[in-house]
Amino acid sequence: MNRVRLLVFNAALGALDYRVPEGMAVEPGSVVVAPLGPRQIVGIAWEEERLPAESVPDARLRPLAEVLPVPPLRAELRRLIEWTADYYCAPLSAVARMVISSGGALRGPATMTEYRLSGGMPERMTSQRERAMERLEGEQATIRELAEIAGVSEGVLRGLVNQGAMEAVTVDCDRPYPRARAGHATVDLNPEQAAVAARLVEAVNEGVFAPFLLDGVTGSGKTETYFEAVAAALDADRQVLVLLPEIALTQAFLRRFEDRFGAPPVVWHSSLKSTERRRAWRAIASGEAQVVVGARSALFLPYARLGLIVVDEAHEVSFKQDDGVRYNARDVAVMRAHFERLPVVLASATPALESLQMAESGIYERLELPSRFGAAELPAIDTVDLTEDPPERGRWLASRLARELAERLDKGEQSLLFLNRRGYAPLTLCRNCGFRFECPNCTAWLVEHRFTRRLACHHCGHETAPPATCPECGEPDCLVACGPGVERIADEVAEILPGARVAVATSDTLNSPERAAEFVAQVEERAIDVIVGTQLVTKGFHFPELTLVGVVDADLGLEGGDLRAAERTYQQVAQVAGRAGRGEKPGQVLIQTRHPEAPVIAALAAGDRDAFYAAETEARRHAGAPPFGRWAAIIVSSEDEAEAKEAARAIGGTRPDLADIAIYGPAPAPLSLLRGRYRYRLLINARRSARLQETIRSWLDALAFPRGVRVSIDIDPYSFV
Ligand code: ADP
Ligand code: ZN
């Protein structure tokens, strides 16, 4: 009797056993369809001894329905799934779902119908039809996509099809991608870069587990250098995964890749259309996809023969996922490289302390690029003490920064003002009664967006139009904006420099690849003098004429209860500073602060990275914080306030009493209401030697909660709200 154990995508079902019908070939990793009650479910065949299940006698087993036409998940990937579930205290099924992330991909070859202009004319021309035909020149896509491109209804396009002006084309969903070529356009590296590249190429060719910290200042050529390792993998016919923070996945990077390798990489991110997902997934699983550039979710795809992983901007917090499986893609990337026995490169100008520590202790091999490429120098950094040079009331730029902006404008050079706050003002209140506009679903103020005339919650998306009268006291015209967002800074620049062309660059204004590309083109053509932007502009961009960077409020990130606040401020300011002086003209950075003496600000001003890291390392050691100790969080939430509180109390009341694990809380979370759920948190600080995950699991497994309560575990948390 041939039986098989399945991992299915529903945590509540656990593992299930089935009978393998005569003639069906199933091996561990096979993706199969099985009957469950009246339904059919998808599962992955797993080694029985690694997946406990209730034992079912042979006679009661139902037969599998079919094996899906995709390659079985390799053992290395199955081990990674197990490791991830175990380390992050997440259900195996939830991790496996990140691997099988395209339903369509599981079905065999398929075709779809796309449309394009046929060259014929419609019998009757209308202005809509004319517009569509103009805009669809050279395009081929589904009707829905074409309607979007042309800005007309699908009905208009169907009319054109009926009248023969457009024709249907059958395309293979899995048509191959253009091939990248290692030697398409090679670059002459300088000696420092060449040494680093040679080491990476060697590791790719050896094909052994080799973690690298590629530590190089902004503009030193880290990308250029790891491209050599990508080329080596291409030559060896191995696949490459480059992980980027979602916001760095820009046209600029893709264009650069194409310039170097002659074809764009396969892109993977959360907003791919389902047909694109399917095509990418299948090409990755078959080994056809050569280089995948993706956001963190690309890490769990079923690569057929991976040869190299690069995590660029590896310090970025966006590699940490904060819902579902709360994993850190940077750390899991190293584990994947370990299981698959291949090199992994963590590249950054401002590495996380955890990564530096791994390099220091010899676990990661450190490769350094200490200077900028070519003639470019690192910018000069100065602080502006806002207590000594305060802006006028209602303004946010100190006179020195305003003066420097004016000077750049005179010289025809560009400036960037950085403030990590979207919108016009973070708080709106009533001058008459003091009423503050708060989100009904979250513990958060509504942020005014003047471009769109909305008050918006940045946590849940709740939006409302600003009312003419105060909802509390009824007074007309009494609302005042408090504090600045980027839109307000842009207004201020327009006031003090009436001739300047100012652009706001945030996820609100650059919300599509097209708009981002347009923005880049405008800056490159020098049609923009001053950019006012959020962290969106701190990375990836290379504007040679940009010579001044102003940090509007460096103290912003240091407020609040974030245990990594100093490190994050350091990284953010150092990254945005890295946008200045990338061409031949030297750069200047001005940091506005009320605390120039704070260690992180002083280190930035002195350009003394080592001093900052040394001080921060000591502080972490003292606090038993990562990398010297570990943190975990337990977050309890419910739509019912009393229920959430009661569940948190029950968890707190049964806390284990251990010498090497300290448990704080429960306490209401700083975001005590989020998307309509009341939230409590416990923070756990453990010694490195402690059995952290095991302790948490056995503690929580012993408790039962009402249906409406959600308890999530966050191992190595980055968010403390
Ligand atoms: P990083 O990734 O460290 O920020 P990049 O790889 O983006 O640095 O390099 C910064 C700029 O210098 C880019 O415009 C890049 O094309 C250029 N550059 C770096 N190294 C070289 C080289 N060896 N030859 C030509 N251009 C280079
Ligand atoms: Zn909200």
PDB file of C-alpha atoms in Angstrom, residues 353-355 357-358 617 620-621 624-630 688:
ATOM      1  CA  LEU A 353      24.589  46.293  13.682  1.00  0.00           C
ATOM      2  CA  GLU A 354      23.636  42.617  13.622  1.00  0.00           C
ATOM      3  CA  SER A 355      25.371  42.176  10.249  1.00  0.00           C
ATOM      4  CA  GLN A 357      28.727  41.935  14.397  1.00  0.00           C
ATOM      5  CA  MET A 358      28.576  38.785  12.274  1.00  0.00           C
ATOM      6  CA  THR A 617      27.305  48.508  20.155  1.00  0.00           C
ATOM      7  CA  ARG A 620      23.159  47.332  22.931  1.00  0.00           C
ATOM      8  CA  ARG A 621      25.549  45.151  24.888  1.00  0.00           C
ATOM      9  CA  GLY A 624      21.169  42.863  26.274  1.00  0.00           C
ATOM     10  CA  ALA A 625      19.695  43.962  22.948  1.00  0.00           C
ATOM     11  CA  PRO A 626      20.456  42.385  19.566  1.00  0.00           C
ATOM     12  CA  PRO A 627      22.959  41.146  18.571  1.00  0.00           C
ATOM     13  CA  PHE A 628      23.958  40.442  22.206  1.00  0.00           C
ATOM     14  CA  GLY A 629      20.567  39.295  23.346  1.00  0.00           C
ATOM     15  CA  ARG A 630      17.284  38.701  21.603  1.00  0.00           C
ATOM     16  CA  ARG A 688      21.266  34.342  23.366  1.00  0.00           C
TER      17      ARG A 688
END
